[in-house]
Short mmCIF file of C-alpha atoms in Angstrom, two decimals:
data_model
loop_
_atom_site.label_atom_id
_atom_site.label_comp_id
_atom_site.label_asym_id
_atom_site.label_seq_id
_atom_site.Cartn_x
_atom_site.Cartn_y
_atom_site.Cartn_z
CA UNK A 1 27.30 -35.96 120.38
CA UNK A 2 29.84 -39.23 121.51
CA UNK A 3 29.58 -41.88 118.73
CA UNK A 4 31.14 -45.31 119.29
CA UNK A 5 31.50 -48.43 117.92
CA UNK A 6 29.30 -51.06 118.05
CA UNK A 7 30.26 -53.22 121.29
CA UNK A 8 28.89 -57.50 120.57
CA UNK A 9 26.95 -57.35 123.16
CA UNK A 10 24.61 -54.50 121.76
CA UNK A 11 22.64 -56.29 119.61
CA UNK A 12 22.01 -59.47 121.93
CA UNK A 13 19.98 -57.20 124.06
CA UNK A 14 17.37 -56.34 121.91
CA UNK A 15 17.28 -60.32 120.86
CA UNK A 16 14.50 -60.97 122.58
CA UNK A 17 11.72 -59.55 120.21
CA UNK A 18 10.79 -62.29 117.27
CA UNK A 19 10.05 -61.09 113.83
CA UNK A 20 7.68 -62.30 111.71
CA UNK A 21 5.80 -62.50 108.49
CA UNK A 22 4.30 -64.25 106.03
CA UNK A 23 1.64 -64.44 103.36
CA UNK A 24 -1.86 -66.83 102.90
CA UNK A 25 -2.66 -67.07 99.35
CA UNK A 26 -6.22 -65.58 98.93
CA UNK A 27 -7.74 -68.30 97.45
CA UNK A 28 -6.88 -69.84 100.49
CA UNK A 29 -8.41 -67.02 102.34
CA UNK A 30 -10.69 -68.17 105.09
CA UNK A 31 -9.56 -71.65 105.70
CA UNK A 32 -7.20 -71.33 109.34
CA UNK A 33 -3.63 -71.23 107.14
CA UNK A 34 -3.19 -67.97 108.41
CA UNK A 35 -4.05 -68.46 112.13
CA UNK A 36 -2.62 -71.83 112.41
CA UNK A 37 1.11 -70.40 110.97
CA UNK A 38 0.31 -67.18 114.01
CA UNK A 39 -0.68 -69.63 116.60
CA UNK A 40 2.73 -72.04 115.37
CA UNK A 41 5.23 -68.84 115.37
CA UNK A 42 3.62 -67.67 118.55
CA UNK A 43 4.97 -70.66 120.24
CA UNK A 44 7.65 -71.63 118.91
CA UNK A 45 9.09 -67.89 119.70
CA UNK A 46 7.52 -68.54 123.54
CA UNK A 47 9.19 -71.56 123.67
CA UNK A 48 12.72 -70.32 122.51
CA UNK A 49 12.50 -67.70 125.24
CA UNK A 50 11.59 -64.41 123.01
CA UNK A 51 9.45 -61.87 125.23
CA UNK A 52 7.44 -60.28 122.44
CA UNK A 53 6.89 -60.34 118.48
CA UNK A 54 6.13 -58.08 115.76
CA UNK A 55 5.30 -58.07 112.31
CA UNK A 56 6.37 -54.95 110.73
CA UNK A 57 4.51 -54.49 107.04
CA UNK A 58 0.85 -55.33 107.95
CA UNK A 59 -0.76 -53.37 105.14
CA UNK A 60 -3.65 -51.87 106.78
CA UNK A 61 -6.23 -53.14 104.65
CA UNK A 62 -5.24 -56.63 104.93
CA UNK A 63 -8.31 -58.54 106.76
CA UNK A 64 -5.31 -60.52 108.65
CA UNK A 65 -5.30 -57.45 110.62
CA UNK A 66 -8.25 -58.66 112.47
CA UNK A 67 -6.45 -61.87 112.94
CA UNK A 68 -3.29 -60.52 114.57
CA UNK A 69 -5.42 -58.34 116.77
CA UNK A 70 -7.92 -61.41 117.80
CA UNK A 71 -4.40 -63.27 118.94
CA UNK A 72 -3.45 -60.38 120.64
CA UNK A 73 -0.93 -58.17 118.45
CA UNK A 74 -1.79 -53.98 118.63
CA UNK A 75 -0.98 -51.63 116.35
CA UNK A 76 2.00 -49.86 117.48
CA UNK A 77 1.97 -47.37 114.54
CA UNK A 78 1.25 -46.69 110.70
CA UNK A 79 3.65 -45.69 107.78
CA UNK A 80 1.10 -44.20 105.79
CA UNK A 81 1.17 -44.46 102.23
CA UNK A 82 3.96 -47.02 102.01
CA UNK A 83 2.25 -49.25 100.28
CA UNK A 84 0.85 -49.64 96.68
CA UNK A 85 -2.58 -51.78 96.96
CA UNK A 86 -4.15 -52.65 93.75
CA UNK A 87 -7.80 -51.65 93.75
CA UNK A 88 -7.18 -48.61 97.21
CA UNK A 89 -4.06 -46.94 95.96
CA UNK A 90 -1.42 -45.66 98.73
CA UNK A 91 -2.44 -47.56 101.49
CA UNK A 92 -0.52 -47.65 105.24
CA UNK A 93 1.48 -50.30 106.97
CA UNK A 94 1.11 -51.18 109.99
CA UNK A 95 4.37 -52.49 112.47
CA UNK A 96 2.26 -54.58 115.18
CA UNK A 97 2.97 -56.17 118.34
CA UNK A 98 2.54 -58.87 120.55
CA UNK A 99 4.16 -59.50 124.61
CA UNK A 100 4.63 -62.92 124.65
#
């Protein structure tokens, strides 16, 4: 096995993928907060030239998972049991993904 250093350039090529992620308060639940932040991140990542997005801790239970897949985002794969949910125990997390 060859291991080398790092060159600068490496990790400008994988620059192109936004990351994103954040959290509705569920009282709030229901209301568009969550869609209107997707649809605004969506963009603004279009706009700024990225070519794809992904949220990486979607915990699988989560009804925002419907959301992200209704805008597009699939499920690229599940760390089961990484998360601690309240009332289901272990529960997976999703990493999802978008093409922009």
């Amino acid at each position: 096995m060859l291991i080398r250093e790092a060159a600068a350039d490496d990790w400008s090529r994988a620059a192109r993928i936004a990351n994103a992620g954040f959290m509705v308060d569920p009282e709030r639940t229901g209301e568009g907060a969550g869609r209107a932040l997707a649809e605004h991140v969506l963009a603004a990542a279009a706009a700024d030239g990225y070519r794809g997005m992904v949220f990486n801790a979607v915990v699988e239970t989560n009804p925002a998972v419907v959301l992200w897949t209704s805008l597009g985002f699939t499920v690229l794969g599940t760390v089961p049991r990484a998360h601690e949910h309240p009332r289901h125990g272990p529960v997976g997390l999703h990493i999802m993904y978008k093409a922009l």
